Coordinates of N, CA and C in Angstrom, one line a residue:
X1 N 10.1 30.1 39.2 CA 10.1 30.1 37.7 C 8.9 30.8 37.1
X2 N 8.9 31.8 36.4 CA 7.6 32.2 35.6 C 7.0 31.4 34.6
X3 N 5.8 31.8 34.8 CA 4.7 30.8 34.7 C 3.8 31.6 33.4
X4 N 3.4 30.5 32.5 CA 2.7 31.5 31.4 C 1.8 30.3 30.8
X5 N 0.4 30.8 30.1 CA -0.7 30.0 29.7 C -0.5 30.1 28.4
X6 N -0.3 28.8 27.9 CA -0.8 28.7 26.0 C -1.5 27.5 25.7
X7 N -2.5 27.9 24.7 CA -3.4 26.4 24.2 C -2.3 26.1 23.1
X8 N -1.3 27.0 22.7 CA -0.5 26.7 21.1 C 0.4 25.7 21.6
X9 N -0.2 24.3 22.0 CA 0.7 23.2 21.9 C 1.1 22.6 21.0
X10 N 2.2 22.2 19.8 CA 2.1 22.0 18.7 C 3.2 20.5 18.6
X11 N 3.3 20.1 17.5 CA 3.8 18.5 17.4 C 5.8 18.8 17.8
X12 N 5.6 17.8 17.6 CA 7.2 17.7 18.1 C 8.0 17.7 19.4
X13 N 7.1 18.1 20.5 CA 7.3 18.6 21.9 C 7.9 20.1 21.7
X14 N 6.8 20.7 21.3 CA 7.2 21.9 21.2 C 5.5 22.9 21.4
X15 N 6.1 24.2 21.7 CA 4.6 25.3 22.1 C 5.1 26.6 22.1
X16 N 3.7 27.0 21.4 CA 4.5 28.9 21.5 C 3.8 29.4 22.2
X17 N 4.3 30.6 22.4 CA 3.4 31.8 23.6 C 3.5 33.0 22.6
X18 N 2.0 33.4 22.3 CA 1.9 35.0 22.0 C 1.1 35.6 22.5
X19 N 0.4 37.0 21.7 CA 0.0 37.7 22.7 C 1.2 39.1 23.7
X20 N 0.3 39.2 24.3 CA 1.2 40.2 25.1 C 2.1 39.8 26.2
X21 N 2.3 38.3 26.7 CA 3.2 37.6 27.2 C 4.6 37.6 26.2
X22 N 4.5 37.6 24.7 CA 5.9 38.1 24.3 C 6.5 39.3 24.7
X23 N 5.5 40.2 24.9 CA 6.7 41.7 25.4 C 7.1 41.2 26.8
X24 N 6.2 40.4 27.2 CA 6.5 40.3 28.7 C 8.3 39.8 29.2
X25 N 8.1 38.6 28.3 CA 9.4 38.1 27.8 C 10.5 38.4 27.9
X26 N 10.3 38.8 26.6 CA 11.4 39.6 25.6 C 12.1 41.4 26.7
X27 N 10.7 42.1 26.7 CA 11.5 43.5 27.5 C 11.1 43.2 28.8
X28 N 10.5 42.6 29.3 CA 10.6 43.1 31.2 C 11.1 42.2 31.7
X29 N 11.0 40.7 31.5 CA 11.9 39.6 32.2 C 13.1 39.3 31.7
X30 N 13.5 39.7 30.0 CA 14.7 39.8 29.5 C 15.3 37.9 29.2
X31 N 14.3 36.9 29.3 CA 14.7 36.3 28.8 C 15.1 35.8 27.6
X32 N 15.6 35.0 27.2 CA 16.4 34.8 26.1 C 16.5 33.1 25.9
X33 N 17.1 32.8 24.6 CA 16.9 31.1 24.2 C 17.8 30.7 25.2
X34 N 17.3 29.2 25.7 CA 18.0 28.4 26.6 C 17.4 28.5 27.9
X35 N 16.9 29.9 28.2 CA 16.3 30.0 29.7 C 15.0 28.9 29.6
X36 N 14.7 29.0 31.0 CA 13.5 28.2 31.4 C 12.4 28.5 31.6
X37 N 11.1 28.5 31.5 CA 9.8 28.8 32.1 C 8.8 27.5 32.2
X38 N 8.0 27.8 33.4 CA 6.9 27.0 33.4 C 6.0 27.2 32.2
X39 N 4.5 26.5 31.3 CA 3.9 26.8 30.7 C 2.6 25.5 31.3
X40 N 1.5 26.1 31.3 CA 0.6 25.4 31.4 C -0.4 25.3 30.0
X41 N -1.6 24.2 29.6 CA -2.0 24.5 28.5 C -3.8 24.9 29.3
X42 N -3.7 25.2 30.3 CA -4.9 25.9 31.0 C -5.9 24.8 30.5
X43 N -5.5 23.8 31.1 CA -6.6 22.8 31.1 C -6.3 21.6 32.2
X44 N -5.1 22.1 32.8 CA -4.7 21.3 34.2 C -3.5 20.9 34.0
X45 N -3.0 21.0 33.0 CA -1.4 20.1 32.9 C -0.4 21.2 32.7
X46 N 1.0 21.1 32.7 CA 1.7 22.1 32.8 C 3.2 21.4 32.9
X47 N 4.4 21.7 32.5 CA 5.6 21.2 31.9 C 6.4 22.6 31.9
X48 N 7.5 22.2 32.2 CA 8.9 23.2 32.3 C 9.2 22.9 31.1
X49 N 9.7 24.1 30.5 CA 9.7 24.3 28.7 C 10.8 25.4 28.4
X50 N 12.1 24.9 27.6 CA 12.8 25.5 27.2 C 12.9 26.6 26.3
X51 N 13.6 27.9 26.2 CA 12.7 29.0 25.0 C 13.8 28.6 24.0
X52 N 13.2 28.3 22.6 CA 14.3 28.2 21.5 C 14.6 29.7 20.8
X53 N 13.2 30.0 20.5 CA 14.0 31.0 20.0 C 12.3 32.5 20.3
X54 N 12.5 33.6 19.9 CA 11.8 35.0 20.3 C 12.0 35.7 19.5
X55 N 10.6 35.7 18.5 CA 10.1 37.2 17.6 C 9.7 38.0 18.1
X56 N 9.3 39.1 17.1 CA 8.4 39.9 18.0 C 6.9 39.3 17.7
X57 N 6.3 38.4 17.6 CA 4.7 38.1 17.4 C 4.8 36.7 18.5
X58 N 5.9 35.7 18.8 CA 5.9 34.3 19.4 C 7.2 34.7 19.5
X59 N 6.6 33.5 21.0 CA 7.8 32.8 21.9 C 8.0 31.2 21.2
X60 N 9.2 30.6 20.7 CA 9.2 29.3 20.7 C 9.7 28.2 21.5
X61 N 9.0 27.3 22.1 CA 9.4 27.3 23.3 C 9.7 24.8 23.4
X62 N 10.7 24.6 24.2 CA 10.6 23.2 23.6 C 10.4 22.1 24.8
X63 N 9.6 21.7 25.0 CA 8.7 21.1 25.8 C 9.1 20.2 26.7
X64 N 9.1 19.6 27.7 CA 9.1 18.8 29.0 C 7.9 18.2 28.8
X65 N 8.6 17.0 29.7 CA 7.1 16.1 30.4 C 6.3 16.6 31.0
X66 N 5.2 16.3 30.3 CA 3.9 16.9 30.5 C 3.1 16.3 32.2
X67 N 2.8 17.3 33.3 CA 2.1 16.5 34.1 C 0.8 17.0 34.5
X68 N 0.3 16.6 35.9 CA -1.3 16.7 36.0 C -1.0 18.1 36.9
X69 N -1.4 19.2 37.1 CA -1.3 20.5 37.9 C -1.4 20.1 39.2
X70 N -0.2 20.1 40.5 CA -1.0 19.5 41.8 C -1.7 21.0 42.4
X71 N -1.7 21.8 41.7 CA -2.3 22.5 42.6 C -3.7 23.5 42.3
X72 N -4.3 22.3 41.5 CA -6.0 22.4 41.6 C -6.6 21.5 42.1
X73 N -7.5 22.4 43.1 CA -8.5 21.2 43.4 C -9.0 20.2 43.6
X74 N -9.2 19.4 44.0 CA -10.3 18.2 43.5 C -11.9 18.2 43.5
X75 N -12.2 19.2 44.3 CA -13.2 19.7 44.1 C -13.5 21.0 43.3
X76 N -14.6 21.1 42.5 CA -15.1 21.8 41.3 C -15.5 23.2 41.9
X77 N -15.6 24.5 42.1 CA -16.5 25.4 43.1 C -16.5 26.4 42.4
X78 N -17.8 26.4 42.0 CA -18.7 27.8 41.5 C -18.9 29.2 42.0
X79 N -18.7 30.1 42.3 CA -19.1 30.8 43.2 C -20.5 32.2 42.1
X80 N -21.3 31.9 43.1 CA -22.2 33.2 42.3 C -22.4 34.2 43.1
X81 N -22.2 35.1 42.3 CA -21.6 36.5 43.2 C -22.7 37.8 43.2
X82 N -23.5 38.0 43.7 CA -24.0 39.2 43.4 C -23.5 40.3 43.6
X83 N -23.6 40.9 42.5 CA -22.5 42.1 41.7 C -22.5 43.3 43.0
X84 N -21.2 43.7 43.2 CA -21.5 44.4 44.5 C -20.9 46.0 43.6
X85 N -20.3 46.9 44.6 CA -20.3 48.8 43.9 C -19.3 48.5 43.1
X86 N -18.8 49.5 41.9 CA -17.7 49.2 41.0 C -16.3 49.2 41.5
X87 N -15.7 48.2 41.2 CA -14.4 47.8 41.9 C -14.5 46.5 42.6
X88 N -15.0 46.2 43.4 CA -15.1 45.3 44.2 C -14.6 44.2 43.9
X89 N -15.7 43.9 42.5 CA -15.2 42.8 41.5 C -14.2 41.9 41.7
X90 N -13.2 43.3 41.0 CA -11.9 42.7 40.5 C -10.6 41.9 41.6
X91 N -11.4 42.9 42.8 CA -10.7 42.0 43.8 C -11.5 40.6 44.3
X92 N -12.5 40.5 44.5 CA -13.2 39.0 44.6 C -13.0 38.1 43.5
X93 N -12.7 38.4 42.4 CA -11.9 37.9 41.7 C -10.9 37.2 41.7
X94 N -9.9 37.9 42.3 CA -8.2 37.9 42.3 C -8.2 36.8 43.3
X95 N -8.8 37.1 44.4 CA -8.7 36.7 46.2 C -9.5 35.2 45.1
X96 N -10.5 34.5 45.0 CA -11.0 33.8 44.6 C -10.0 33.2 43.6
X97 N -9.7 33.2 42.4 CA -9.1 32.7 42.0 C -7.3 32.2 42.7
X98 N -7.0 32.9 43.4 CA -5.7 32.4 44.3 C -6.2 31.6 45.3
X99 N -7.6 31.2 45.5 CA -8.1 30.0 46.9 C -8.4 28.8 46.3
X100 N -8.9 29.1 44.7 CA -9.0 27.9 43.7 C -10.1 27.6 42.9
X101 N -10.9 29.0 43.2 CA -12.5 28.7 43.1 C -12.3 28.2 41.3
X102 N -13.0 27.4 40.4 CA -13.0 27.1 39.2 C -14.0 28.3 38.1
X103 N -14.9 29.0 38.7 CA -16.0 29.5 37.6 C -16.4 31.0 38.8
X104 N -16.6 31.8 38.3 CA -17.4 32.9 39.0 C -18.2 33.6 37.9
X105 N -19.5 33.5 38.7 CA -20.9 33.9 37.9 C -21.7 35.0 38.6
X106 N -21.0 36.7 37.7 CA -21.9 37.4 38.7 C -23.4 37.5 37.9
X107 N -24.3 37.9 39.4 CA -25.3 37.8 39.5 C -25.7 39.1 39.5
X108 N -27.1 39.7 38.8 CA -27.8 40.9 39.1 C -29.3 40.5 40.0
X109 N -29.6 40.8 41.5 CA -30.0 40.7 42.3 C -31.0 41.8 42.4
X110 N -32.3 41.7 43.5 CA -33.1 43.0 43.4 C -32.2 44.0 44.0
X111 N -31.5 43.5 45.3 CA -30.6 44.5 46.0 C -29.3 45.1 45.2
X112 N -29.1 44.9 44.3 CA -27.7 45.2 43.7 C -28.1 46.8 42.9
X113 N -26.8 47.3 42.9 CA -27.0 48.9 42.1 C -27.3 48.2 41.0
X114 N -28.3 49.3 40.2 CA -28.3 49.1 38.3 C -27.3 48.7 37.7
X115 N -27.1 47.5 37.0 CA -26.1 47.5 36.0 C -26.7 47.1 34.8
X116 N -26.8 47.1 33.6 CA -26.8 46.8 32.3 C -25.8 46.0 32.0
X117 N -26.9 45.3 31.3 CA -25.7 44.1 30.8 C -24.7 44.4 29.9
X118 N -25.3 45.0 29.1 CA -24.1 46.1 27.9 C -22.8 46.6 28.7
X119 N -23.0 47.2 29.6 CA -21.9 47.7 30.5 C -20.8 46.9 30.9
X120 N -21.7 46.0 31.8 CA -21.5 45.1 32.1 C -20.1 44.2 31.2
X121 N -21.1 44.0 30.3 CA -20.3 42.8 29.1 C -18.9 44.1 28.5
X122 N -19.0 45.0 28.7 CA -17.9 46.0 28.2 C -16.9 45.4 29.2
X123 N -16.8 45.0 30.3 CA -15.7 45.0 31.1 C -15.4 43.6 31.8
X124 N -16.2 42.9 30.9 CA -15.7 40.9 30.9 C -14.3 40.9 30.6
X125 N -14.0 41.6 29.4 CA -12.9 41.1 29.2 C -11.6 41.4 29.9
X126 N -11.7 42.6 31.1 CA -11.1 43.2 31.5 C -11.1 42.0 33.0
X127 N -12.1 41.7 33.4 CA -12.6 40.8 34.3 C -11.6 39.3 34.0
X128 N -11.6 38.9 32.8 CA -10.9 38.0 32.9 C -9.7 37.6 32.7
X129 N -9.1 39.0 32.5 CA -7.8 39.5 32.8 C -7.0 39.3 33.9
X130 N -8.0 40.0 34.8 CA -7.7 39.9 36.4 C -7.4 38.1 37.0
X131 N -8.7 37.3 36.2 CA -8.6 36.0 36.5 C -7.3 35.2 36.1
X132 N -6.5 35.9 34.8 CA -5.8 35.2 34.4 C -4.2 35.3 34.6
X133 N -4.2 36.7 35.2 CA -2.8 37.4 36.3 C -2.7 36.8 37.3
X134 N -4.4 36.5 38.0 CA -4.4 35.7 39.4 C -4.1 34.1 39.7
X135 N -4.6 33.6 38.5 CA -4.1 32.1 38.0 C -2.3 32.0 37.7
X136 N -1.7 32.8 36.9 CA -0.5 32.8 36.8 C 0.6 32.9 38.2
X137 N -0.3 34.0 39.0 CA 0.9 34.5 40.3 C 0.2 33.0 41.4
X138 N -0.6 32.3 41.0 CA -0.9 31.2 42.4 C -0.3 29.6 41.7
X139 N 0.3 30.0 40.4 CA 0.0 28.5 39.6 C -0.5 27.6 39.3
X140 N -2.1 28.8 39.2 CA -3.3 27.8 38.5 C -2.6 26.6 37.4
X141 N -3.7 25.5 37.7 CA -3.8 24.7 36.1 C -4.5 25.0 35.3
X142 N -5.3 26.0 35.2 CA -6.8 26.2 34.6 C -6.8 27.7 34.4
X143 N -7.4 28.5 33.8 CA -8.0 30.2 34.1 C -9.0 30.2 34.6
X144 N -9.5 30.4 35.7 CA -10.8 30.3 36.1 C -12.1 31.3 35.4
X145 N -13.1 31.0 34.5 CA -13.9 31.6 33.6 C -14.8 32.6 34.4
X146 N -14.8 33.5 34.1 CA -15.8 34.6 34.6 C -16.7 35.0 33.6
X147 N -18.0 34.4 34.0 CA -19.1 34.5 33.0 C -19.7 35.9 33.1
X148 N -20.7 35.9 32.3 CA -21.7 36.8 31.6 C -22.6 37.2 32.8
X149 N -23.1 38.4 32.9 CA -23.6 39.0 33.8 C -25.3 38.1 34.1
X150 N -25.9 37.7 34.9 CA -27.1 36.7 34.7 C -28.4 37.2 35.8
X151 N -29.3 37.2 35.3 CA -30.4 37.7 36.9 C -30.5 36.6 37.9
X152 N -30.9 37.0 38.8 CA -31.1 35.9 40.0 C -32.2 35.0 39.7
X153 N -33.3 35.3 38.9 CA -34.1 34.6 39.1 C -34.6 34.0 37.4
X154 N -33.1 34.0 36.4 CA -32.6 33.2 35.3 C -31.7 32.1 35.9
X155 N -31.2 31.6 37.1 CA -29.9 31.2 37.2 C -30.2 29.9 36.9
X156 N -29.0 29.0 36.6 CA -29.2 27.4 36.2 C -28.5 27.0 36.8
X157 N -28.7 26.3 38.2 CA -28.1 25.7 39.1 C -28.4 24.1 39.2
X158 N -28.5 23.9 37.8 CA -28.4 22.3 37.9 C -26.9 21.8 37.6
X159 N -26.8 20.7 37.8 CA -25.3 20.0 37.9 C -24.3 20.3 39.0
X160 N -25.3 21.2 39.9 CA -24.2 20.7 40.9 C -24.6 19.7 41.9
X161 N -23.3 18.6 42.9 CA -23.7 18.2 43.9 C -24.5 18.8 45.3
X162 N -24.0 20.6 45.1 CA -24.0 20.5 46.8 C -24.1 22.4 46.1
X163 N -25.2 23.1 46.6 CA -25.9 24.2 46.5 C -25.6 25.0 48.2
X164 N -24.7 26.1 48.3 CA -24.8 26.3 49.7 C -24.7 28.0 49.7
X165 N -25.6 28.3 50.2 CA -25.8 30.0 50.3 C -25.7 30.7 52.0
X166 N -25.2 31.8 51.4 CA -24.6 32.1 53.0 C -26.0 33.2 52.8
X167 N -26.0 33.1 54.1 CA -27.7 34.2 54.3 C -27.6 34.7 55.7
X168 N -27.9 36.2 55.7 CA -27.7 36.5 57.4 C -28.9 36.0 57.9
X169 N -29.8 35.8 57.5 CA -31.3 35.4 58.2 C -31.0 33.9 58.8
X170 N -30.3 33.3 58.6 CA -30.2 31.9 59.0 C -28.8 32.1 60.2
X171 N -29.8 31.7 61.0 CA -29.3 31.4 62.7 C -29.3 30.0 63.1
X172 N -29.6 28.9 62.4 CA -29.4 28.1 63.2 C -28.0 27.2 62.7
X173 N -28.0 27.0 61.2 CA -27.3 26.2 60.7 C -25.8 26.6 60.3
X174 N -24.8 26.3 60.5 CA -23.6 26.7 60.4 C -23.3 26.0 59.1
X175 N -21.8 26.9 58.5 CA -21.1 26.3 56.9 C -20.9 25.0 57.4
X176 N -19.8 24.5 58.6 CA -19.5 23.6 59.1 C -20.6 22.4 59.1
X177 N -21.7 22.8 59.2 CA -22.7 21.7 60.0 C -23.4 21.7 58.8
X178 N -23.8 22.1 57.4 CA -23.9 21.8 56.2 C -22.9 21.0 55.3
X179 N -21.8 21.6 55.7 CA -21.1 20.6 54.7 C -21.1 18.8 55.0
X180 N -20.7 18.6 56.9 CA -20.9 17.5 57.1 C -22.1 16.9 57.1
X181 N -23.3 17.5 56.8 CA -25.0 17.0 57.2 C -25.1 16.4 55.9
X182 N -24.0 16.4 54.4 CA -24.5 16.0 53.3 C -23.3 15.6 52.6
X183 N -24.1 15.1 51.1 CA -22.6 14.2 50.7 C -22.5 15.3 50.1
X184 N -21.4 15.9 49.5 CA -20.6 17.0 49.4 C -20.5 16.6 47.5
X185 N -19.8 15.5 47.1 CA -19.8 15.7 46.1 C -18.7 16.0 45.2
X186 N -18.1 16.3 43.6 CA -17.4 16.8 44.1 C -17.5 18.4 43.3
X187 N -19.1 19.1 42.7 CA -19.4 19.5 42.3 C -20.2 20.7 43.1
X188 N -19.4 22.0 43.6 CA -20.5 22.9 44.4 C -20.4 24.3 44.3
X189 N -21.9 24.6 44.3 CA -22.0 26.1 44.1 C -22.0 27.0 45.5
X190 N -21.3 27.9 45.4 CA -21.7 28.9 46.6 C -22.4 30.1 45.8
X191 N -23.2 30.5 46.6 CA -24.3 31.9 46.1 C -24.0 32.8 47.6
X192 N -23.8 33.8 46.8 CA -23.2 35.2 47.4 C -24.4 36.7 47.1
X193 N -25.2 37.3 48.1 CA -26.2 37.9 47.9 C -24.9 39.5 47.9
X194 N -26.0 40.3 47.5 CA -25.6 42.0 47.8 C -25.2 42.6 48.7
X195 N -24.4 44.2 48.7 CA -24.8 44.5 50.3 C -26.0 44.8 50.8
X196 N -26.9 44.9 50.1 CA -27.8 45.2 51.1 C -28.9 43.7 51.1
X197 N -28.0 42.3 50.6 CA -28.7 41.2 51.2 C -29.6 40.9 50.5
X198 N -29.9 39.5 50.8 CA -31.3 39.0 49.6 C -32.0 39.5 49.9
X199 N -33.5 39.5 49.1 CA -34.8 39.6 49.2 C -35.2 38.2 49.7
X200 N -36.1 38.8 50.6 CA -37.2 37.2 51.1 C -37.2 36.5 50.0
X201 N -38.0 37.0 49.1 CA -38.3 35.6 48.0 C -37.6 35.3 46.9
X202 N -36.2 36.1 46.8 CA -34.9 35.5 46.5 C -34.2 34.3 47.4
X203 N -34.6 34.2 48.5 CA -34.2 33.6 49.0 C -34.8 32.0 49.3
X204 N -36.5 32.2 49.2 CA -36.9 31.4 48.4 C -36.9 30.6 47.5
X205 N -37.2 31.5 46.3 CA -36.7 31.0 45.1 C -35.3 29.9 45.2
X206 N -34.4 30.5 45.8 CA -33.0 29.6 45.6 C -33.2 28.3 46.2
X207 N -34.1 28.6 47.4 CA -34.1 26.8 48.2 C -35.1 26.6 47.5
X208 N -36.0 26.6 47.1 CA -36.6 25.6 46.0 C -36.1 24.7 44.9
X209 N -35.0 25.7 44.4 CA -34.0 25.3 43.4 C -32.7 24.1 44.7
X210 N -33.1 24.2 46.0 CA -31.6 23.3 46.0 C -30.9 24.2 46.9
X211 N -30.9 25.1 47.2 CA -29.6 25.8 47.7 C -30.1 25.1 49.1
X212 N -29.0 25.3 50.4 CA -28.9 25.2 51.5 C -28.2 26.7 52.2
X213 N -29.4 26.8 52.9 CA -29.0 28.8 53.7 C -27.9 28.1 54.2
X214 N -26.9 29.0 55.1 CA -26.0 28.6 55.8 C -25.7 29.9 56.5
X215 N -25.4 29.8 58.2 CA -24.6 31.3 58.2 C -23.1 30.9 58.7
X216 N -22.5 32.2 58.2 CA -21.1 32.2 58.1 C -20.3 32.8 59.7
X217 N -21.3 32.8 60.7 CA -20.9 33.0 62.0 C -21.8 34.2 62.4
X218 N -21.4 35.0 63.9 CA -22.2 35.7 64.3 C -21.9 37.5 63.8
X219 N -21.1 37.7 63.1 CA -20.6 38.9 62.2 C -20.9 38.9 60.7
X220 N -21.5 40.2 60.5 CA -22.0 40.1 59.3 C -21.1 40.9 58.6
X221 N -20.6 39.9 57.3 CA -19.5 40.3 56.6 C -20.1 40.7 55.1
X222 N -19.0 42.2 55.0 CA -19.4 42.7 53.5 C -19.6 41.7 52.4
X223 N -20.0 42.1 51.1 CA -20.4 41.2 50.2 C -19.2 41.0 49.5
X224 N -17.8 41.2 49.5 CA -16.5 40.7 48.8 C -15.9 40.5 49.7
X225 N -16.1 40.4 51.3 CA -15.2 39.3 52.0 C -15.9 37.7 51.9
X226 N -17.5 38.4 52.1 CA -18.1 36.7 52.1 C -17.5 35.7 51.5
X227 N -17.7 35.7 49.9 CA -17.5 34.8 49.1 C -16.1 34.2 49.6
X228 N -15.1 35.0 49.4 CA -13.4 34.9 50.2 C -13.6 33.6 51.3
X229 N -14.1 33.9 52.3 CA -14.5 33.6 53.3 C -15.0 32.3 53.2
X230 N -16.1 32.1 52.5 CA -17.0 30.9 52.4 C -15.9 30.1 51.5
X231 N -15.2 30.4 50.6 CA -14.7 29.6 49.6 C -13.2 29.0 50.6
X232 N -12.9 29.7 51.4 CA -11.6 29.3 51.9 C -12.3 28.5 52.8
X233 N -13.4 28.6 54.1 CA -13.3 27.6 54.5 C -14.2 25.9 54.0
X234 N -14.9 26.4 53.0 CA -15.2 25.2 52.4 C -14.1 23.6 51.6
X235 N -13.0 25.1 51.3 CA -11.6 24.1 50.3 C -10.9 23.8 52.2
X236 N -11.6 24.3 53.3 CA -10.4 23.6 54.1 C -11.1 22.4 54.8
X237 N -12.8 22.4 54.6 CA -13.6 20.8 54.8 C -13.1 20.1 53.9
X238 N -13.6 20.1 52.6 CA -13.3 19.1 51.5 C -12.1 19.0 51.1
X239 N -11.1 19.9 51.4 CA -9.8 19.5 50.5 C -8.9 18.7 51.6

């Protein structure tokens, strides 16, 4: 059943969908009143909802029992990403939001190409596009938020339980053998460096703040498989 995000929950057991999900509707899926669709209100709950009726500005749509999404998490997971060549992005994105991650925060790092924030912030919105196609095709409860471009050494890594950075310099400690060495929580960030890898005293800097190095095995993986990587096997300890 297709699946579509609206906050426009309104009284009566009833909710509209606009935006550019009406043409979606209306010309490519060719639904019509009486058909069915999922709707979530992208805050975890989500209800099979009948369509009454289709303008061209809204969908009117009439509501089902509302329930809890089973298929988010119970754990919270941040991932901060340092910003890797143009493109990359949108697939660590995609791949991340279909594993469950909740928030992705890219990062501008010493090792990372120049970006400007300006630039940058030109193509959020485009960014969280990708998050909200990728939420729909996996049946997120939530859109997962893709913030504002941030430096490595602005970040605010308080509130989480459990801080874990994948680092090739770290040979002794494995993801596995960090997650069980501590209480987990249910609150955690993963930090994702460049391709060309932290700086020493980026790396510093972060365990001061709390992070835990970790390495991700004896192959060193590009900077948009990592995160993939770290985030799948972390949801397959905790979840």
């Amino acid at each position: 059943m297709n699946r579509f995000f609206t906050t426009e929950i309104l009284q009566n057991g009833t909710a509209r969908i606009s935006g550019e999900d009406v043409k979606h509707i209306a010309k490519v899926l060719r639904l019509k009143p009486g058909d069915s669709v999922e709707i979530c209100d992208a805050r975890g709950r989500e209800c099979e909802a009948k369509i009454i009726s289709i303008v061209s500005d809204f969908v009117m749509l009439k509501t089902g029992e509302w329930t809890e999404s089973k298929s988010e998490p119970r754990h919270k997971i941040t991932l901060f990403q340092c910003v890797p060549k143009a493109g990359k992005l949108e697939i660590i994105i995609q791949k991340c939001v279909e594993l469950g991650i909740m928030r992705i925060v890219p990062v501008l790092s010493a090792r990372c190409l120049p970006v400007s924030k300006s630039d940058f912030d030109r193509r959020l919105a485009r960014y969280q596009r990708v998050s909200l196609e990728a939420a729909k095709q996996s049946k997120r409860g939530i859109i997962p938020q893709i913030k504002p471009l941030q430096r490595i050494d602005e970040l605010d890594l308080g509130g989480f339980d459990t801080l874990l950075m994948a680092y090739e310099g770290e040979t002794e400690r494995t993801l596995k053998q960090a997650i069980g060495g501590c209480d987990i929580g249910g609150r955690i960030a993963l930090i994702i460096g460049p391709e060309g890898g932290f700086d020493p005293k980026e790396v510093a800097g972060l365990q001061e703040l709390g992070a835990i190095a970790v390495s991700l095995g004896p192959r060193i993986l590009r900077t948009e498989t990592a995160g993939m990587a770290m985030l799948a096997q972390v949801m397959y300890e905790v979840e």
